[in-house]
Amino acid sequence: MTHPTCAACAEPAVYLDRAAGEHLCADHLTARVEATFRATLRGPGGLSGGERVAVAFSGGKDSSVLLHLLASLAAPELGLALVAVTVDEGIAGYRDETIAWARTLADRLGVEHRVIGFEEACGSDLDVLVRGREGRACTVCGVLRRRLLQQAAHELGADRLATGHCLDDEAESVVMNWLRGDLYRVAGARPTGGESMVPRTKPLARLPEKEVVSYALLHDLAPELPECPYAHHALRSGIRGLVHRAERQSPGTLARIVAGQSELEGRLRGLLPPADFSTCPDCGEPVLGGPCRACTLLGGALEKH
Ligand code: SF4
């Protein structure tokens, strides 16, 4: 059997873009990922230059690629000051190795790196917080991690919080919002945070995870790391299976879901009656009545900032 060659040159292919039906070699895949990253970063919701950017850096493949691209391409081109922030949720048998890798990569890229622990910020590790209700681990983890990243970005004086969400994550979020019946999120009409909220930017949001992972493998950004023991509990893991099956059957589905959501938001803007948002009495975040989810989970242990 002959090995497929790159659609753009005669080199051996390392990647198949099923939606476009074309193979790419290592150099052309690298060039494509970097071009999409640059275009997204300079597009709506991106960066204009000179910002201090906090980077949500779990140490997984997506955030490792994000930090690498920001440090090696965007920082010199746009004059950015980067600080990588890793949240240590306190998950036995999982976090120590990923944090060790996160420290190694941040050091290799010359990026300032902070690690924030659930234990110091919330009073307990995730393992303790979810003991006896492990099925809720990802919900608790996600709510608290997002809050701690926001707090850290604010305290570090960041103008933006960059996250490693890729196209697959974006498509899964669209489907999750539909399945939860969250009309305000479907319409893109939820307030995204209080006064101290640092706006997010998602420079990988137009890249399929397959391209991000292939880039990580080609650029020494994907060491063997353990998987989180709670991962199979996540609602998202079921949704992921669903959208990936659809993508396999009909390549391009992920991009169509995200494009459709963006068009829907544009058409629904201003049509939804205003929701009765108030502020959380403990931390000041906007909520639909009562304390916010993070304060409810922690009994008000998070600080107001
Ligand atoms: Fe947290 Fe769930 Fe991700 Fe584990 S899989 S790090 S519990 S969100």
CSV table of C-alpha atoms and ligand atoms in Angstrom, one decimal:
chain,number,residue,atom,x,y,z
A,1,MET,CA,0.0,0.0,0.0
A,2,THR,CA,1.4,3.4,-0.9
A,3,HIS,CA,1.7,6.0,1.9
A,4,PRO,CA,-0.5,9.0,1.3
A,5,THR,CA,1.3,12.2,0.5
A,6,CYS,CA,0.6,15.8,1.4
A,7,ALA,CA,-2.0,17.7,-0.7
A,8,ALA,CA,0.3,20.7,-0.7
A,9,CYS,CA,3.6,19.0,-1.4
A,10,ALA,CA,5.1,15.6,-2.1
A,11,GLU,CA,6.1,14.8,1.5
A,12,PRO,CA,4.6,11.9,3.4
A,13,ALA,CA,1.3,12.8,5.1
A,14,VAL,CA,0.8,12.7,8.9
A,15,TYR,CA,-2.7,13.9,9.1
A,16,LEU,CA,-6.0,13.4,7.2
A,17,ASP,CA,-8.6,16.3,7.2
A,18,ARG,CA,-11.7,14.2,6.5
A,19,ALA,CA,-14.0,17.2,6.0
A,20,ALA,CA,-11.8,18.6,3.2
A,21,GLY,CA,-10.7,15.1,2.1
A,22,GLU,CA,-7.0,16.0,2.1
A,23,HIS,CA,-3.8,14.7,3.6
A,24,LEU,CA,-1.2,17.1,5.1
A,25,CYS,CA,2.5,16.6,6.0
A,26,ALA,CA,4.0,17.7,9.3
A,27,ASP,CA,5.1,21.1,8.0
A,28,HIS,CA,1.8,21.9,6.3
A,29,LEU,CA,-0.2,20.8,9.3
A,30,THR,CA,2.0,23.0,11.5
A,31,ALA,CA,1.5,25.9,9.2
A,32,ARG,CA,-2.3,25.4,9.1
A,33,VAL,CA,-2.6,25.2,12.9
A,34,GLU,CA,-0.4,28.3,13.4
A,35,ALA,CA,-2.3,30.3,10.7
A,36,THR,CA,-5.7,29.4,12.3
A,37,PHE,CA,-4.4,30.3,15.7
A,38,ARG,CA,-3.1,33.7,14.5
A,39,ALA,CA,-6.4,34.5,12.6
A,40,THR,CA,-8.5,33.6,15.7
A,41,LEU,CA,-6.3,35.6,18.0
A,42,ARG,CA,-6.7,38.7,15.8
A,43,GLY,CA,-10.4,38.2,15.2
A,44,PRO,CA,-13.4,39.1,17.3
A,45,GLY,CA,-12.9,38.4,21.0
A,46,GLY,CA,-9.1,38.1,20.3
A,47,LEU,CA,-6.2,40.4,21.3
A,48,SER,CA,-5.1,43.7,19.9
A,49,GLY,CA,-1.5,43.7,21.4
A,50,GLY,CA,0.2,44.8,24.5
A,51,GLU,CA,-2.1,42.9,26.9
A,52,ARG,CA,-1.2,41.0,30.0
A,53,VAL,CA,-2.7,37.6,29.5
A,54,ALA,CA,-3.4,35.0,32.1
A,55,VAL,CA,-3.3,31.5,30.5
A,56,ALA,CA,-5.5,28.7,32.0
A,57,PHE,CA,-2.9,26.0,31.9
A,58,SER,CA,-4.0,22.6,33.1
A,59,GLY,CA,-1.0,20.8,31.6
A,60,GLY,CA,-3.2,18.8,29.2
A,61,LYS,CA,-2.5,18.7,25.5
A,62,ASP,CA,-4.8,21.6,24.5
A,63,SER,CA,-3.5,24.0,27.1
A,64,SER,CA,0.1,22.9,26.4
A,65,VAL,CA,-0.4,23.8,22.7
A,66,LEU,CA,-2.1,27.1,23.7
A,67,LEU,CA,0.8,28.1,26.0
A,68,HIS,CA,3.4,27.1,23.4
A,69,LEU,CA,1.6,29.1,20.6
A,70,LEU,CA,1.1,32.1,22.8
A,71,ALA,CA,4.7,32.1,24.1
A,72,SER,CA,6.5,31.3,20.8
A,73,LEU,CA,4.3,33.2,18.3
A,74,ALA,CA,1.8,35.6,19.9
A,75,ALA,CA,3.9,37.1,22.7
A,76,PRO,CA,6.8,38.3,20.4
A,77,GLU,CA,4.4,39.4,17.6
A,78,LEU,CA,1.9,41.2,19.8
A,79,GLY,CA,4.0,42.3,22.7
A,80,LEU,CA,2.0,40.2,25.3
A,81,ALA,CA,3.0,39.5,28.9
A,82,LEU,CA,2.0,36.0,29.8
A,83,VAL,CA,1.4,34.3,33.1
A,84,ALA,CA,0.3,30.7,33.2
A,85,VAL,CA,-2.1,29.6,35.9
A,86,THR,CA,-2.6,26.0,36.9
A,87,VAL,CA,-5.3,24.9,39.3
A,88,ASP,CA,-4.4,22.0,41.5
A,89,GLU,CA,-7.8,20.5,42.3
A,90,GLY,CA,-6.3,17.9,44.6
A,91,ILE,CA,-7.1,14.7,42.8
A,92,ALA,CA,-5.0,11.8,44.0
A,93,GLY,CA,-3.0,9.8,41.4
A,94,TYR,CA,-3.6,12.4,38.7
A,95,ARG,CA,-2.6,15.9,39.4
A,96,ASP,CA,1.0,15.5,40.6
A,97,GLU,CA,2.3,14.3,37.3
A,98,THR,CA,0.4,16.9,35.2
A,99,ILE,CA,1.6,19.7,37.5
A,100,ALA,CA,5.2,18.5,37.2
A,101,TRP,CA,4.8,18.6,33.4
A,102,ALA,CA,3.1,22.0,33.6
A,103,ARG,CA,6.1,23.4,35.5
A,104,THR,CA,8.6,21.8,33.0
A,105,LEU,CA,6.8,23.3,30.0
A,106,ALA,CA,6.3,26.8,31.5
A,107,ASP,CA,10.0,26.8,32.4
A,108,ARG,CA,11.0,25.6,28.9
A,109,LEU,CA,9.0,28.4,27.4
A,110,GLY,CA,10.2,31.0,29.9
A,111,VAL,CA,6.6,31.8,31.1
A,112,GLU,CA,5.8,32.9,34.7
A,113,HIS,CA,3.8,30.1,36.3
A,114,ARG,CA,1.4,30.1,39.3
A,115,VAL,CA,-0.2,27.0,40.8
A,116,ILE,CA,-3.4,27.6,42.9
A,117,GLY,CA,-4.7,24.7,45.1
A,118,PHE,CA,-8.3,24.0,45.9
A,119,GLU,CA,-7.2,23.3,49.4
A,120,GLU,CA,-5.8,26.8,50.1
A,121,ALA,CA,-8.5,28.6,48.1
A,122,CYS,CA,-11.6,26.5,49.0
A,123,GLY,CA,-10.6,24.8,52.2
A,124,SER,CA,-10.6,21.3,50.8
A,125,ASP,CA,-9.3,19.2,47.9
A,126,LEU,CA,-11.7,18.0,45.3
A,127,ASP,CA,-11.4,14.4,46.5
A,128,VAL,CA,-12.6,15.5,50.0
A,129,LEU,CA,-15.3,17.9,48.6
A,130,VAL,CA,-17.0,15.1,46.5
A,131,ARG,CA,-16.5,12.1,48.8
A,132,GLY,CA,-19.6,10.0,48.6
A,133,ARG,CA,-21.0,12.0,45.6
A,134,GLU,CA,-18.3,11.3,43.1
A,135,GLY,CA,-20.8,11.5,40.2
A,136,ARG,CA,-20.9,15.3,40.8
A,137,ALA,CA,-17.1,15.7,40.7
A,138,CYS,CA,-16.9,17.3,37.3
A,139,THR,CA,-19.7,19.8,38.1
A,140,VAL,CA,-18.0,20.8,41.4
A,141,CYS,CA,-14.6,20.9,39.8
A,142,GLY,CA,-15.7,22.9,36.8
A,143,VAL,CA,-17.6,25.6,38.8
A,144,LEU,CA,-14.7,26.0,41.3
A,145,ARG,CA,-11.9,25.9,38.7
A,146,ARG,CA,-13.6,28.6,36.6
A,147,ARG,CA,-14.0,30.8,39.6
A,148,LEU,CA,-10.4,30.3,40.8
A,149,LEU,CA,-9.0,31.1,37.3
A,150,GLN,CA,-11.0,34.2,37.2
A,151,GLN,CA,-9.9,35.3,40.7
A,152,ALA,CA,-6.3,34.6,39.8
A,153,ALA,CA,-6.5,36.5,36.5
A,154,HIS,CA,-8.0,39.4,38.3
A,155,GLU,CA,-5.4,39.4,41.1
A,156,LEU,CA,-2.6,39.1,38.6
A,157,GLY,CA,-3.8,42.2,36.8
A,158,ALA,CA,-4.5,40.4,33.6
A,159,ASP,CA,-6.5,42.1,30.8
A,160,ARG,CA,-7.5,38.7,29.4
A,161,LEU,CA,-7.9,35.1,30.4
A,162,ALA,CA,-6.9,32.7,27.6
A,163,THR,CA,-8.3,29.2,27.7
A,164,GLY,CA,-7.5,26.2,25.5
A,165,HIS,CA,-11.1,25.4,24.4
A,166,CYS,CA,-10.9,23.9,20.9
A,167,LEU,CA,-13.7,23.5,18.2
A,168,ASP,CA,-14.8,20.2,19.8
A,169,ASP,CA,-15.3,21.9,23.2
A,170,GLU,CA,-17.3,24.7,21.6
A,171,ALA,CA,-19.6,22.2,19.8
A,172,GLU,CA,-20.1,20.1,22.9
A,173,SER,CA,-21.0,23.3,24.9
A,174,VAL,CA,-23.7,24.2,22.3
A,175,VAL,CA,-25.2,20.7,22.5
A,176,MET,CA,-25.0,20.7,26.3
A,177,ASN,CA,-26.9,24.0,26.5
A,178,TRP,CA,-29.6,22.6,24.3
A,179,LEU,CA,-29.9,19.4,26.4
A,180,ARG,CA,-30.1,21.4,29.6
A,181,GLY,CA,-32.7,23.7,28.1
A,182,ASP,CA,-30.6,26.7,29.1
A,183,LEU,CA,-32.4,29.3,26.9
A,184,TYR,CA,-30.3,32.2,28.0
A,185,ARG,CA,-27.1,30.4,27.1
A,186,VAL,CA,-28.6,29.1,23.8
A,187,ALA,CA,-29.4,32.8,23.0
A,188,GLY,CA,-25.9,33.9,24.1
A,189,ALA,CA,-27.7,36.2,26.6
A,190,ARG,CA,-26.3,35.1,30.0
A,191,PRO,CA,-24.1,37.7,31.8
A,192,THR,CA,-20.7,36.2,31.9
A,193,GLY,CA,-19.5,37.6,35.2
A,194,GLY,CA,-19.3,40.5,37.7
A,195,GLU,CA,-17.4,43.7,37.5
A,196,SER,CA,-14.1,42.0,38.4
A,197,MET,CA,-14.5,39.5,35.6
A,198,VAL,CA,-11.5,39.3,33.2
A,199,PRO,CA,-12.8,38.8,29.7
A,200,ARG,CA,-11.9,35.4,28.2
A,201,THR,CA,-10.3,34.7,24.8
A,202,LYS,CA,-10.2,31.3,23.1
A,203,PRO,CA,-7.4,31.2,20.5
A,204,LEU,CA,-7.9,27.5,19.7
A,205,ALA,CA,-11.7,27.7,19.3
A,206,ARG,CA,-11.6,27.2,15.5
A,207,LEU,CA,-9.2,24.2,15.6
A,208,PRO,CA,-10.5,20.6,15.8
A,209,GLU,CA,-9.1,18.7,18.7
A,210,LYS,CA,-7.5,16.2,16.2
A,211,GLU,CA,-5.4,19.0,14.8
A,212,VAL,CA,-4.4,20.3,18.2
A,213,VAL,CA,-3.4,16.8,19.4
A,214,SER,CA,-1.5,16.2,16.2
A,215,TYR,CA,0.3,19.5,16.6
A,216,ALA,CA,1.1,18.5,20.3
A,217,LEU,CA,2.6,15.2,19.2
A,218,LEU,CA,4.7,16.8,16.5
A,219,HIS,CA,6.1,19.5,18.8
A,220,ASP,CA,6.9,17.5,21.9
A,221,LEU,CA,3.9,18.9,23.9
A,222,ALA,CA,2.2,15.6,24.7
A,223,PRO,CA,3.9,13.4,27.3
A,224,GLU,CA,2.1,10.3,28.6
A,225,LEU,CA,0.0,11.5,31.5
A,226,PRO,CA,-2.7,9.8,33.7
A,227,GLU,CA,-6.3,10.4,33.0
A,228,CYS,CA,-8.5,12.1,35.7
A,229,PRO,CA,-10.3,9.3,37.6
A,230,TYR,CA,-13.5,11.3,37.6
A,231,ALA,CA,-13.5,11.9,33.8
A,232,HIS,CA,-16.1,9.1,33.0
A,233,HIS,CA,-18.7,10.8,35.3
A,234,ALA,CA,-18.8,14.0,33.2
A,235,LEU,CA,-22.0,14.8,31.3
A,236,ARG,CA,-19.6,16.2,28.8
A,237,SER,CA,-18.0,12.8,28.1
A,238,GLY,CA,-21.4,11.5,26.9
A,239,ILE,CA,-21.9,14.6,24.8
A,240,ARG,CA,-18.4,14.2,23.4
A,241,GLY,CA,-19.2,10.6,22.2
A,242,LEU,CA,-22.4,11.9,20.6
A,243,VAL,CA,-20.8,14.8,18.6
A,244,HIS,CA,-17.7,12.7,17.7
A,245,ARG,CA,-20.0,10.0,16.3
A,246,ALA,CA,-21.8,12.6,14.3
A,247,GLU,CA,-18.4,14.1,13.1
A,248,ARG,CA,-17.2,10.6,12.0
A,249,GLN,CA,-20.4,10.0,10.0
A,250,SER,CA,-20.5,13.5,8.5
A,251,PRO,CA,-17.2,15.3,8.6
A,252,GLY,CA,-17.5,19.0,9.2
A,253,THR,CA,-20.4,18.5,11.8
A,254,LEU,CA,-18.4,20.2,14.6
A,255,ALA,CA,-17.8,23.3,12.6
A,256,ARG,CA,-21.4,23.4,11.4
A,257,ILE,CA,-22.7,23.2,15.0
A,258,VAL,CA,-20.5,26.1,16.1
A,259,ALA,CA,-21.3,28.2,13.0
A,260,GLY,CA,-25.1,27.5,13.4
A,261,GLN,CA,-24.9,28.6,17.1
A,262,SER,CA,-23.2,31.8,16.2
A,263,GLU,CA,-25.8,32.6,13.6
A,264,LEU,CA,-28.6,31.7,16.0
A,265,GLU,CA,-27.2,34.1,18.7
A,266,GLY,CA,-27.0,36.9,16.1
A,267,ARG,CA,-30.7,36.3,15.2
A,268,LEU,CA,-31.9,36.0,18.8
A,269,ARG,CA,-30.0,39.0,20.1
A,270,GLY,CA,-32.4,41.3,21.9
A,271,LEU,CA,-35.5,39.1,21.3
A,272,LEU,CA,-35.3,37.3,24.7
A,273,PRO,CA,-37.0,39.2,27.6
A,274,PRO,CA,-34.4,40.3,30.1
A,275,ALA,CA,-33.8,37.6,32.8
A,276,ASP,CA,-34.1,38.6,36.4
A,277,PHE,CA,-30.4,38.5,37.3
A,278,SER,CA,-29.3,39.6,40.7
A,279,THR,CA,-25.9,39.4,42.4
A,280,CYS,CA,-24.7,36.6,44.7
A,281,PRO,CA,-24.9,37.9,48.3
A,282,ASP,CA,-21.5,36.2,49.1
A,283,CYS,CA,-19.3,37.0,46.2
A,284,GLY,CA,-21.1,39.6,44.0
A,285,GLU,CA,-21.3,37.4,40.9
A,286,PRO,CA,-24.4,37.7,38.7
A,287,VAL,CA,-27.0,35.0,39.4
A,288,LEU,CA,-30.6,34.0,38.6
A,289,GLY,CA,-31.5,34.4,42.3
A,290,GLY,CA,-29.8,33.2,45.6
A,291,PRO,CA,-26.1,32.5,46.1
A,292,CYS,CA,-24.0,31.6,43.0
A,293,ARG,CA,-23.1,27.9,42.3
A,294,ALA,CA,-19.5,28.3,43.6
A,295,CYS,CA,-20.7,29.9,46.9
A,296,THR,CA,-23.5,27.3,47.3
A,297,LEU,CA,-20.9,24.5,46.9
A,298,LEU,CA,-18.6,26.1,49.5
A,299,GLY,CA,-21.0,27.7,51.9
A,300,GLY,CA,-19.6,31.2,51.1
A,301,ALA,CA,-15.9,30.3,51.6
A,302,LEU,CA,-14.8,32.1,48.4
A,303,GLU,CA,-13.6,35.6,48.9
A,304,LYS,CA,-15.3,38.7,47.5
A,305,HIS,CA,-12.8,40.5,45.3
B,1,SF4,FE1,-12.2,18.1,37.0
B,1,SF4,FE2,-13.9,16.3,35.8
B,1,SF4,FE3,-11.8,17.4,34.5
B,1,SF4,FE4,-11.4,15.6,36.4
B,1,SF4,S1,-12.4,15.2,34.5
B,1,SF4,S2,-10.3,17.5,36.1
B,1,SF4,S3,-13.0,16.2,37.9
B,1,SF4,S4,-13.6,18.5,35.3
